[in-house]
Amino acid sequence: MRPAIRSQRPWRFAASIGSVGVVVALYSTLLHVNSTTVALSLLLVILGVSARWGLAEATVASVVAVLGFNYYFLEPIGRFTIEDPQNWVAFGAFLVTAVTASQLSAYARRRTAEAEARRLEIEKLYALLQAMTLTGNARRTVREFVHRAVQIFECGAAAFYYSPTGDIVRSGPESAPVSDHALMAAAEIEEPSLDPGHTTFTAPVRLGGRSLGSMAMLGPLPAEATLRALVNLVALTLEKARAIEDASHAEATHQSEVLKSALLDSLAHDIKTPLTSIKAAVTSLLGSAPETEQELLTIINEEADRLNRLSAEVIAMARVDAGKLHLEKRKVHVGELIASALSELAAALKGRPVTLDAAPDLPPVEADPELMQQVVKHCIENAIKYSPEQSPIGISATLKKEKIVIGIADRGPGIEENERMRIFDRFFRGRQHRFATKGTGMGLAIAKGIVEAHGERIWVESERGQGSTFYFSLPLGGARP
Amino acid sequence: MSAGKVLVVDDDPQIRRVMKVTLVGHGYEVIEARTGEEALEKMPAEMPNLVLLDMNMPGMGGLETCRALRGGSDIPVIILSVRNTEKDKVAALDAGADDYVTKPFSIEELLARIRAAMRRSSPESGPHAFSSPQLEIDFETRRVRARGADIRLTPKEFELLRYLVAHAGKPVTHRELLQAVWGPDYGDEPEYLRVFINQVRKKIEPDPAKPRFILTEPWVGYKFVAP
């Protein structure tokens, strides 16, 4: 556009001078009016020139008008001198008014042009914002930004480095004048930078101190204020897109967990309902059956119980596998956990000696009591299975570094070193017990899942011939009020 | 003579069949309902002595049915459910159930629970009445008045209050209270007491948050005091 302005300028000057000349010629030859009318008419022409073309043209027109006014209309006519002091005042007033009016008019014109430019840039920013917000996805927002920025602002090229994924996206006719390296470095600096020639703009894009990457634009560029607004706009749009992404991801995860949990619940119900009929029927028969049938009915009854335990463990294992166990944590004393596990296992313990070694003043722990009681139960069941009948089981609870560690010790054969790690795998059985032991082989795997869901640890210490001790830690409940 | 009329509410036909045969064999009269809605319909005409209510049913479900039953009567209700978490038990008791049995169960266990739910201590044992400006109890007519208004207690709530009043001034342990009210097979269900004591307090205490009659004895049990 600038060369066009230059080529029009001489023509405009000529036109300005010409308009003044026409007025002067008109009044000096055809219409004879007084000098005040002439002066006002010339002022009108100058105002028109300054409003139409600007200060330079108006100044030239003023000078020509002053000279013409003096030469043709102020006594002595036909000379560039003034005799009457009154005419000096009139001449001076005309000169000052012409120059001031043309300046004011030109100033107003400039402000209008600036306001128009601003309005255009805001319209462009708005167009860009609309293009970007339609995507609702951070990567697409970045792509949309670099393509639309070039289109809308008519700049040479645009590039964006999106740091969360490491993507670099470019667009525009000029190929890669800002290197990947320079773009990535721009993400680390504090302030945007604009070169003195107003052709290259690079800026970090961040929101609330969090870096989202950086952007670059190549000239011709919009005003610096617009560029800064652009950076903020991109940061906000990206952050919004990310928030939408996060929310829909979390929603999808939640939905899938709700579904899994509902499926497991209905599975539990469907397995236990027929077992309820079997168990009720067989226990009813057991009460009145002759002795020959008692044995068979007892087998049905015991196996129904076994199926029930099995289904409970499969479902518990599936819950552990499904990811998040739903923990309902509260403050609980480990003594309660141990006591309720022991009372549930009273029949299986069959009067085995159990020693409990715990200080009476242990602080409470923060845990899901029902699940943690399951952990204690699985460990005690394991001890029952793998140690001789009537051998004692020792349970301990000790305070160690902001945690309480529960230990369950048996007098079994111990666990070989190469098997200690695998003992918490599901279905794993020690070599010497492979065919001898009842159960599902899932107890310790479930216990591990529950302990780890609490962010804690379970492990075993063992010595051949001396027995094994299973330990797990529990967080203290005192930290939170 | 029948040992009592039991309404079995379960959507599973096999469970209803087993229950019917077994309970009839033990001298009970049995009526069946497939849903909560059907159970509520049958209640007024059949007037059973006890309801065995499945928790997980299509339609209005066990908990809602239990609340609806409680709205109109103080009939003993035992909830049967495959779930065995404390949360589910407390929800069932809160809905007004007298007891909670986890499926699958043995018939002896269920029969013991049925007997416990239907048993009432004979009025001769214990006090005949209690009276204070805020609370009046007539143990023979089973009438309770608190702050001048008649109060309805379920049988288990009433038995609980009677036992505490009979031992007024002395702390009663959880186990003793459970065995006295539910029966000798009980003792490890402190959550039952939490729910029931809470319900009794809501009905008789001027301010249930600051009880004046039924006090908690930490780690031990509860104590009734005449203010």
XYZ file of C-alpha atoms in Angstrom:
708
model
C 0.000 0.000 0.000
C 2.835 2.409 0.752
C 4.142 2.812 -2.873
C 0.591 3.647 -3.922
C 0.500 6.490 -1.394
C 3.801 7.845 -2.730
C 2.579 7.848 -6.345
C -0.577 9.716 -5.379
C 1.158 12.439 -3.428
C 2.274 14.845 -6.260
C -1.209 14.657 -7.687
C -2.703 15.552 -4.317
C -0.384 18.536 -3.872
C -1.310 19.729 -7.340
C -5.002 19.264 -6.585
C -4.656 21.204 -3.287
C -2.894 24.093 -4.984
C -5.390 23.925 -7.864
C -8.437 24.198 -5.582
C -6.983 27.264 -3.879
C -6.161 28.715 -7.337
C -9.735 28.140 -8.568
C -11.219 30.034 -5.593
C -8.717 32.887 -5.935
C -9.342 33.138 -9.711
C -13.109 32.982 -9.240
C -13.190 35.839 -6.724
C -10.560 38.056 -8.426
C -12.087 37.919 -11.938
C -15.765 36.918 -11.904
C -17.301 37.491 -8.433
C -16.331 40.667 -6.636
C -16.885 40.208 -2.910
C -15.202 41.640 0.179
C -11.959 40.194 1.539
C -13.676 38.480 4.558
C -15.784 36.298 2.263
C -12.691 35.404 0.278
C -10.790 34.487 3.472
C -13.654 32.258 4.733
C -13.964 30.522 1.365
C -10.214 29.813 1.311
C -10.404 28.460 4.886
C -13.133 26.070 3.792
C -10.933 24.787 0.974
C -7.965 24.281 3.367
C -10.160 22.405 5.884
C -11.429 20.229 3.073
C -7.890 19.444 1.905
C -6.680 18.625 5.409
C -9.699 16.412 6.138
C -9.334 14.618 2.836
C -5.546 14.190 2.510
C -3.647 15.307 5.596
C -1.420 17.928 7.156
C 1.281 18.254 4.420
C -1.227 18.956 1.644
C -3.157 21.362 3.893
C 0.039 23.267 4.788
C 0.978 23.722 1.145
C -2.599 24.856 0.394
C -2.415 27.321 3.336
C 0.809 28.886 2.073
C -0.588 29.264 -1.462
C -3.858 30.665 -0.079
C -2.007 33.194 2.124
C 0.067 34.371 -0.822
C -2.944 34.563 -3.158
C -5.083 36.317 -0.546
C -2.366 38.904 0.007
C -1.618 39.410 -3.679
C -5.142 39.601 -5.068
C -7.381 40.835 -2.249
C -5.414 42.970 0.259
C -4.428 46.539 -0.537
C -2.219 47.302 -2.455
C -3.611 44.689 -4.847
C -1.089 43.109 -7.232
C 1.805 43.198 -4.720
C 2.995 41.030 -1.808
C 2.854 43.928 0.627
C 0.197 45.156 3.051
C -0.358 48.826 3.816
C -3.357 49.034 6.071
C -2.526 47.825 9.623
C -6.107 46.414 9.798
C -5.291 44.172 6.885
C -2.214 42.935 8.779
C -4.525 41.711 11.544
C -6.869 40.086 9.018
C -3.930 38.489 7.248
C -2.433 37.213 10.542
C -5.799 35.814 11.686
C -6.226 34.032 8.365
C -2.741 32.507 8.555
C -3.107 31.204 12.138
C -6.625 29.890 11.523
C -5.606 28.112 8.335
C -2.632 26.365 9.932
C -4.441 25.455 13.212
C -7.548 24.232 11.444
C -5.562 22.072 9.099
C -3.567 20.625 12.023
C -6.696 19.835 14.071
C -8.406 18.295 11.122
C -5.369 16.196 10.277
C -5.088 15.070 13.933
C -8.727 13.987 13.952
C -8.137 12.165 10.685
C -5.140 10.342 12.134
C -7.065 9.304 15.253
C -9.892 7.999 13.143
C -7.443 6.003 11.065
C -5.847 4.586 14.235
C -9.194 3.684 15.736
C -10.155 2.002 12.499
C -6.905 0.013 12.524
C -7.547 -1.051 16.136
C -11.078 -2.047 15.320
C -9.831 -4.162 12.449
C -7.245 -5.851 14.644
C -9.797 -6.589 17.347
C -12.077 -8.027 14.695
C -9.202 -10.216 13.551
C -8.436 -11.334 17.111
C -12.074 -12.208 17.541
C -12.144 -14.148 14.282
C -9.053 -16.066 15.410
C -10.547 -16.755 18.838
C -13.699 -18.133 17.233
C -11.713 -20.379 14.937
C -9.668 -21.731 17.859
C -12.441 -22.278 20.416
C -14.506 -24.405 18.059
C -12.049 -27.284 18.357
C -12.193 -28.183 22.092
C -8.928 -30.082 21.733
C -5.485 -28.666 22.534
C -3.654 -30.052 19.488
C -6.325 -28.949 17.052
C -6.383 -25.532 18.740
C -2.647 -25.152 18.045
C -3.041 -26.201 14.377
C -6.002 -23.898 13.931
C -4.037 -21.038 15.479
C -1.031 -21.172 13.142
C -3.180 -21.507 10.018
C -5.750 -18.909 10.899
C -3.196 -16.403 12.268
C -1.485 -16.230 8.855
C -4.815 -15.993 7.054
C -6.422 -13.420 9.317
C -3.463 -11.142 10.114
C -1.927 -11.529 6.640
C 1.478 -12.074 8.197
C 4.332 -13.958 6.583
C 4.369 -17.073 8.720
C 3.388 -18.434 12.129
C 4.749 -21.260 14.266
C 3.786 -22.803 17.575
C 5.665 -25.084 19.949
C 3.225 -26.912 22.244
C 5.382 -28.102 25.139
C 3.029 -30.639 26.857
C 3.236 -32.878 23.770
C 6.408 -31.435 22.178
C 4.571 -30.714 18.897
C 5.824 -27.957 16.594
C 3.319 -26.675 14.039
C 4.133 -24.170 11.282
C 2.247 -22.400 8.549
C 2.660 -19.602 6.028
C 4.510 -19.087 2.761
C 7.922 -18.399 4.355
C 9.484 -21.705 5.335
C 10.942 -22.117 8.836
C 12.778 -18.838 9.324
C 12.544 -19.426 13.096
C 14.358 -22.671 13.909
C 12.849 -25.369 16.125
C 15.624 -24.683 18.577
C 14.898 -20.934 18.729
C 11.199 -21.675 19.146
C 11.791 -24.087 22.014
C 14.208 -21.625 23.640
C 11.508 -18.929 23.471
C 9.336 -21.056 25.776
C 11.956 -20.596 28.515
C 12.303 -16.804 28.393
C 10.173 -14.437 30.435
C 9.027 -11.750 27.992
C 7.961 -11.691 24.341
C 10.561 -10.283 21.956
C 9.984 -8.153 18.854
C 12.953 -7.280 16.636
C 13.567 -3.548 15.890
C 12.521 -3.960 12.247
C 9.104 -5.158 13.442
C 9.367 -8.358 11.382
C 9.927 -11.228 13.850
C 7.927 -11.764 17.020
C 8.574 -14.631 19.438
C 6.843 -15.112 22.793
C 6.507 -17.688 25.548
C 2.902 -18.865 26.015
C 2.015 -19.467 29.631
C -0.931 -19.208 31.940
C -0.597 -18.555 35.654
C 3.088 -19.462 35.551
C 2.459 -22.777 33.797
C 4.286 -23.069 30.480
C 2.264 -24.155 27.462
C 5.065 -23.572 24.928
C 5.925 -20.673 22.652
C 4.866 -18.987 19.417
C 6.499 -17.006 16.604
C 5.099 -14.758 13.874
C 6.898 -13.174 10.936
C 6.089 -9.799 9.373
C 4.220 -7.875 8.260
C 3.040 -7.875 11.859
C 0.151 -6.181 13.650
C 0.845 -3.661 16.451
C 2.798 -4.880 19.476
C -0.212 -4.485 21.788
C -2.201 -6.707 19.443
C 0.579 -9.282 19.420
C 0.614 -9.389 23.222
C -3.152 -9.737 23.304
C -2.793 -12.559 20.801
C -0.370 -14.431 23.088
C -2.771 -14.184 26.042
C -5.669 -15.241 23.874
C -3.855 -18.351 22.682
C -2.843 -19.256 26.255
C -6.423 -18.961 27.511
C -7.892 -20.907 24.607
C -5.345 -23.693 24.958
C -5.921 -23.937 28.686
C -9.653 -24.137 28.121
C -9.212 -26.875 25.521
C -6.986 -28.797 27.924
C -9.518 -28.455 30.732
C -12.270 -29.801 28.464
C -10.013 -32.704 27.455
C -9.151 -33.516 31.076
C -12.783 -33.354 32.150
C -14.021 -35.643 29.383
C -11.176 -38.076 30.053
C -11.990 -38.173 33.782
C -15.667 -38.619 32.974
C -14.927 -41.565 30.657
C -12.725 -43.226 33.298
C -15.379 -42.711 35.935
C -18.092 -44.165 33.671
C -16.033 -47.253 32.960
C -15.352 -47.779 36.669
C -19.010 -47.395 37.561
C -19.846 -49.956 34.884
C -17.207 -52.432 36.091
C -18.377 -52.087 39.659
C -22.022 -52.596 38.671
C -21.087 -55.683 36.632
C -19.169 -57.171 39.558
C -22.072 -56.489 41.891
C -24.541 -58.213 39.623
C -22.118 -61.112 39.107
C -21.818 -61.521 42.884
C -25.580 -61.496 43.160
C -26.073 -64.001 40.350
C -23.593 -66.484 41.795
C -24.789 -66.200 45.369
C -28.491 -66.509 44.652
C -28.399 -70.192 43.531
C -25.886 -70.911 46.296
C -28.420 -69.561 48.787
C -31.046 -72.061 47.634
C -28.557 -74.939 47.714
C -27.237 -74.025 51.130
C -30.679 -73.494 52.639
C -31.979 -76.765 51.183
C -29.012 -78.864 52.224
C -28.795 -77.494 55.757
C -32.499 -78.113 56.115
C -32.058 -81.740 55.031
C -29.039 -82.157 57.314
C -31.212 -81.586 60.350
C -33.430 -84.600 59.736
C -31.533 -86.989 57.440
C -30.585 -90.534 58.476
C -26.943 -91.084 59.287
C -26.085 -92.736 55.963
C -27.104 -89.621 54.105
C -25.542 -87.191 56.580
C -22.073 -87.720 55.127
C -23.181 -86.916 51.569
C -25.230 -83.899 52.640
C -22.277 -82.614 54.655
C -20.149 -82.785 51.510
C -22.744 -80.759 49.576
C -22.903 -78.241 52.408
C -19.120 -77.842 52.670
C -18.713 -77.551 48.936
C -21.445 -74.911 48.772
C -19.470 -72.965 51.378
C -16.325 -73.446 49.334
C -18.005 -72.189 46.171
C -19.233 -69.203 48.126
C -15.734 -68.355 49.375
C -14.351 -68.914 45.907
C -16.848 -66.553 44.298
C -16.170 -63.939 46.994
C -12.432 -64.150 46.312
C -12.810 -64.060 42.522
C -14.934 -60.958 42.837
C -12.521 -59.380 45.341
C -9.628 -60.143 42.971
C -11.566 -58.674 40.051
C -12.152 -55.518 42.060
C -8.431 -55.241 42.799
C -7.695 -55.795 39.093
C -10.335 -53.342 37.927
C -8.052 -50.668 39.349
C -9.221 -48.459 42.103
C -10.686 -50.277 45.032
C -13.223 -48.007 46.598
C -11.626 -47.123 49.944
C -13.767 -45.812 52.767
C -11.065 -44.696 55.121
C -11.603 -43.790 58.728
C -9.621 -43.855 61.929
C -9.511 -47.340 63.384
C -7.463 -49.130 66.030
C -5.429 -52.068 64.757
C -6.635 -54.043 67.785
C -10.188 -53.890 66.380
C -9.020 -55.091 62.961
C -7.157 -58.036 64.459
C -9.957 -58.948 66.871
C -12.661 -58.998 64.202
C -10.481 -61.063 61.824
C -9.813 -63.563 64.620
C -13.493 -63.810 65.493
C -14.380 -64.535 61.842
C -11.721 -67.224 61.730
C -12.586 -68.803 65.073
C -13.771 -72.041 63.424
C -10.737 -72.377 61.157
C -8.341 -71.741 64.039
C -9.865 -74.723 65.939
C -8.370 -73.676 69.215
C -4.839 -72.993 67.941
C -2.825 -70.836 70.319
C -2.690 -67.253 69.038
C -0.418 -64.735 70.757
C -1.008 -61.031 70.345
C 1.872 -58.656 70.932
C 0.778 -55.031 70.697
C 1.307 -52.035 72.935
C -2.047 -50.972 74.429
C -1.515 -47.303 73.598
C -0.923 -47.601 69.831
C -2.387 -44.636 67.956
C -5.224 -45.296 65.476
C -4.522 -45.848 61.767
C -6.276 -44.306 58.762
C -7.638 -47.139 56.643
C -10.700 -48.829 55.195
C -11.515 -51.080 58.176
C -13.380 -53.772 56.235
C -10.722 -54.169 53.580
C -7.869 -54.059 56.075
C -9.611 -56.663 58.164
C -9.625 -58.800 55.000
C -5.849 -58.357 54.758
C -5.382 -59.544 58.344
C -7.736 -62.432 57.620
C -5.916 -63.532 54.468
C -2.576 -63.450 56.285
C -3.924 -65.510 59.206
C -5.601 -67.966 56.799
C -2.292 -68.308 55.025
C -0.577 -69.031 58.341
C -3.219 -71.647 59.171
C -2.786 -73.355 55.804
C 0.982 -73.538 55.814
C 1.818 -74.505 59.380
C 1.216 -77.699 61.347
C -2.091 -78.050 63.181
C -1.895 -76.831 66.784
C 1.308 -74.848 66.108
C 1.008 -71.303 67.474
C 0.394 -68.175 65.397
C 1.901 -64.910 66.600
C 0.374 -61.537 65.727
C 2.243 -58.316 66.469
C 1.632 -54.609 65.950
C 4.469 -52.118 66.341
C 4.897 -48.403 65.777
C 7.652 -47.636 63.243
C 8.274 -44.159 61.793
C 4.759 -42.762 61.480
C 3.388 -46.175 60.538
C 2.059 -49.198 62.314
C 3.428 -52.513 61.084
C 1.352 -55.628 61.635
C 3.148 -58.969 61.568
C 1.607 -62.448 61.371
C 4.073 -65.219 62.171
C 3.655 -68.962 61.686
C 5.799 -71.972 62.572
C 5.588 -73.499 59.120
C 8.436 -74.782 56.972
C 9.394 -71.305 55.764
C 9.484 -70.025 52.202
C 12.407 -70.644 49.883
C 14.198 -67.470 48.953
C 13.448 -67.680 45.234
C 9.755 -68.035 46.005
C 9.434 -65.097 48.401
C 8.809 -62.526 45.691
C 6.277 -64.658 43.858
C 4.240 -65.585 46.883
C 2.019 -62.517 46.339
C 1.280 -63.481 42.727
C -2.145 -64.938 42.258
C -2.441 -68.705 41.915
C 1.160 -69.125 43.013
C 1.889 -71.987 45.405
C 5.197 -72.968 46.871
C 6.800 -76.030 45.262
C 6.279 -78.294 48.255
C 2.592 -77.343 48.670
C 1.529 -77.425 45.072
C -0.875 -80.333 45.407
C -1.537 -80.316 49.107
C -3.337 -77.103 49.902
C -6.954 -76.051 49.526
C -8.017 -72.553 48.605
C -8.007 -70.334 45.578
C -4.419 -69.127 45.657
C -5.707 -65.563 45.520
C -5.699 -64.606 49.203
C -2.262 -62.999 49.338
C -2.706 -61.350 45.925
C -5.926 -59.737 47.177
C -4.173 -58.697 50.417
C -1.378 -57.103 48.378
C -3.891 -55.265 46.177
C -5.694 -53.840 49.209
C -2.488 -52.813 51.011
C -1.130 -51.149 47.874
C -4.414 -49.341 47.266
C -3.748 -47.718 50.656
C -0.306 -46.673 49.381
C 1.387 -49.106 51.760
C 3.593 -52.179 51.508
C 3.309 -55.897 52.289
C 6.275 -58.263 52.506
C 7.414 -61.551 53.972
C 10.434 -62.528 56.061
C 11.221 -66.178 56.347
C 13.833 -68.703 57.359
C 13.868 -72.328 56.315
C 12.589 -74.499 59.105
C 11.795 -71.508 61.344
C 8.556 -70.285 59.839
C 7.482 -67.134 58.001
C 6.245 -63.733 59.075
C 4.060 -61.582 56.821
C 4.256 -57.860 57.486
C 2.248 -54.946 56.196
C 2.265 -51.282 57.095
C -0.616 -48.923 57.860
C -0.571 -45.116 57.902
C -1.229 -43.376 61.217
C -4.536 -41.580 61.477
C -3.179 -38.701 63.542
C -1.913 -36.603 60.641
C -5.387 -35.433 59.720
C -7.767 -34.167 62.368
C -50.695 -74.446 66.182
C -48.459 -72.454 63.836
C -45.251 -70.954 65.188
C -46.128 -67.785 63.262
C -46.884 -66.476 59.815
C -43.840 -65.501 57.730
C -43.986 -63.385 54.583
C -41.079 -64.341 52.277
C -40.257 -61.558 49.798
C -37.713 -62.563 47.143
C -37.634 -62.330 43.367
C -35.855 -65.697 43.035
C -38.423 -68.537 42.781
C -35.992 -71.231 43.977
C -35.246 -69.347 47.179
C -38.990 -68.937 47.818
C -39.469 -72.681 47.232
C -36.734 -73.690 49.693
C -37.996 -71.243 52.285
C -41.545 -72.415 51.985
C -40.709 -76.115 52.369
C -38.264 -75.540 55.209
C -40.238 -73.029 57.223
C -43.451 -75.024 56.885
C -41.447 -78.061 58.062
C -40.542 -76.063 61.173
C -44.127 -75.186 61.960
C -44.413 -71.759 60.318
C -47.121 -70.659 57.972
C -45.590 -69.126 54.818
C -46.902 -66.616 52.319
C -44.841 -65.412 49.368
C -44.339 -62.213 47.442
C -42.146 -61.712 44.384
C -41.640 -57.978 44.778
C -41.771 -55.260 47.377
C -44.954 -53.898 45.846
C -46.655 -57.292 46.104
C -45.504 -57.625 49.730
C -47.051 -54.283 50.667
C -50.289 -55.304 48.957
C -50.476 -58.586 50.877
C -49.669 -57.103 54.281
C -53.125 -55.847 55.374
C -55.015 -59.017 54.460
C -52.438 -61.567 55.567
C -51.184 -59.890 58.772
C -47.916 -61.890 58.985
C -45.833 -62.042 62.183
C -42.511 -61.546 60.410
C -41.129 -60.479 57.021
C -38.054 -62.024 55.346
C -37.088 -59.375 52.834
C -34.545 -59.695 50.014
C -32.466 -56.554 49.676
C -31.758 -56.732 45.950
C -35.023 -56.908 44.023
C -36.230 -55.295 40.842
C -38.783 -52.568 41.384
C -38.821 -50.771 44.688
C -36.044 -52.883 46.271
C -35.596 -54.186 49.810
C -34.617 -50.988 51.595
C -37.485 -48.984 50.233
C -39.934 -51.787 50.941
C -38.618 -51.951 54.487
C -39.145 -48.231 55.026
C -42.666 -48.522 53.600
C -43.438 -51.451 55.941
C -42.088 -49.492 58.907
C -44.325 -46.567 58.038
C -47.398 -48.614 58.825
C -46.427 -51.281 61.326
C -43.918 -52.516 63.861
C -43.720 -56.027 62.377
C -40.263 -57.621 62.720
C -38.304 -57.466 59.447
C -35.180 -59.492 58.605
C -33.266 -58.354 55.538
C -31.520 -61.026 53.455
C -28.686 -59.893 51.203
C -25.660 -61.177 49.307
C -23.680 -58.140 50.398
C -21.836 -58.334 53.664
C -20.273 -54.940 54.203
C -20.915 -52.957 57.349
C -22.285 -50.130 55.217
C -25.007 -52.365 53.788
C -25.907 -53.704 57.232
C -26.194 -50.234 58.705
C -28.297 -49.090 55.717
C -30.687 -52.005 56.274
C -30.994 -51.376 60.013
C -31.436 -47.674 59.368
C -34.289 -48.482 57.017
C -35.995 -50.137 60.000
C -34.931 -53.786 59.729
C -34.561 -55.726 62.988
C -31.814 -57.973 61.692
C -29.638 -58.669 58.687
C -28.618 -62.092 57.335
C -25.993 -62.562 54.651
C -26.730 -64.975 51.803
C -25.974 -67.844 51.607
C -26.977 -68.898 55.117
C -27.688 -72.188 56.845
C -31.250 -72.903 57.823
C -30.314 -73.179 61.518
C -28.883 -69.693 61.401
C -31.985 -68.307 59.740
C -34.323 -70.104 62.165
C -32.340 -68.694 65.091
C -32.638 -65.202 63.636
C -36.371 -65.646 63.077
C -36.864 -66.779 66.670
C -34.758 -63.856 67.909
C -36.744 -61.342 65.882
C -40.088 -62.679 67.143
C -39.137 -63.159 70.759
C -40.247 -60.692 73.368
C -39.250 -60.834 76.966
C -42.097 -61.631 79.290
C -43.554 -58.564 80.941
C -43.126 -60.068 84.442
C -39.353 -59.632 84.317
C -38.096 -56.125 84.783
C -39.882 -52.981 85.861
C -43.559 -52.267 85.204
C -43.233 -48.592 84.525
C -40.887 -45.649 84.392
C -41.912 -42.099 84.900
C -40.185 -38.726 84.755
C -41.455 -35.298 83.632
C -39.994 -35.815 80.145
C -40.578 -39.536 79.654
C -43.206 -42.063 80.691
C -43.015 -45.756 79.890
C -45.627 -48.370 80.710
C -43.972 -51.720 80.094
C -47.170 -53.734 80.434
C -49.208 -51.879 77.844
C -45.991 -51.080 75.840
C -46.890 -47.393 75.790
C -44.223 -44.698 75.687
C -44.830 -40.970 76.045
C -42.071 -38.418 75.546
C -42.644 -34.687 76.032
C -46.369 -35.302 76.311
C -46.777 -37.177 73.002
C -47.247 -40.882 72.299
C -44.180 -42.475 70.749
C -44.119 -45.620 68.619
C -41.156 -47.902 69.183
C -40.494 -51.042 67.153
C -40.378 -54.238 69.252
C -36.562 -54.319 69.207
C -36.349 -50.659 70.153
C -38.790 -51.294 72.972
C -36.850 -54.331 74.246
C -33.635 -52.327 74.164
C -35.181 -49.548 76.228
C -36.741 -52.014 78.645
C -33.421 -53.760 79.286
C -31.591 -50.480 79.828
C -34.296 -49.173 82.197
C -34.268 -52.472 84.133
C -30.539 -51.877 84.723
C -30.819 -48.124 85.209
C -27.720 -46.458 86.585
C -25.405 -49.336 85.624
C -23.461 -49.597 82.385
C -24.625 -52.485 80.184
C -21.994 -53.957 77.833
C -22.561 -54.254 74.097
C -22.528 -58.042 74.251
C -24.955 -58.233 77.179
C -27.361 -55.866 75.482
C -27.208 -57.699 72.145
C -27.788 -61.062 73.781
C -30.633 -59.741 75.910
C -32.472 -58.146 73.009
C -31.595 -60.300 69.991
C -30.661 -63.580 71.622
C -27.775 -65.763 72.766
C -26.281 -66.124 69.260
C -25.498 -62.432 69.106
C -22.705 -60.348 70.612
C -20.388 -59.238 67.793
C -22.678 -56.732 66.119
C -21.941 -53.371 67.777
C -23.223 -51.661 64.609
C -26.730 -52.950 65.476
C -26.589 -51.099 68.776
C -25.223 -47.935 67.171
C -28.210 -47.816 64.814
C -30.895 -48.830 67.303
C -29.692 -46.647 70.183
C -29.597 -43.779 67.725
C -33.204 -44.436 66.703
C -34.421 -44.718 70.290
C -32.618 -41.514 71.200
C -34.256 -39.707 68.298
C -37.637 -40.756 69.636
C -37.280 -40.175 73.389
C -34.466 -37.681 73.958
C -35.305 -33.952 74.046
C -31.969 -33.367 72.262
C -30.634 -36.560 70.623
C -27.210 -34.962 70.125
C -26.899 -34.471 73.908
C -28.671 -37.499 75.362
C -29.950 -37.275 78.952
C -31.514 -40.728 79.355
C -29.346 -43.122 77.356
C -25.673 -42.355 77.852
C -22.755 -43.875 75.950
C -20.099 -45.524 78.098
C -17.008 -45.355 75.874
C -15.529 -48.789 75.071
C -18.081 -50.470 77.343
C -21.676 -49.999 76.334
C -24.672 -47.897 77.336
C -26.288 -46.726 80.537
C -29.815 -45.508 81.290
C -30.079 -42.729 83.860
C -33.120 -41.053 85.321
C -32.271 -37.353 85.286
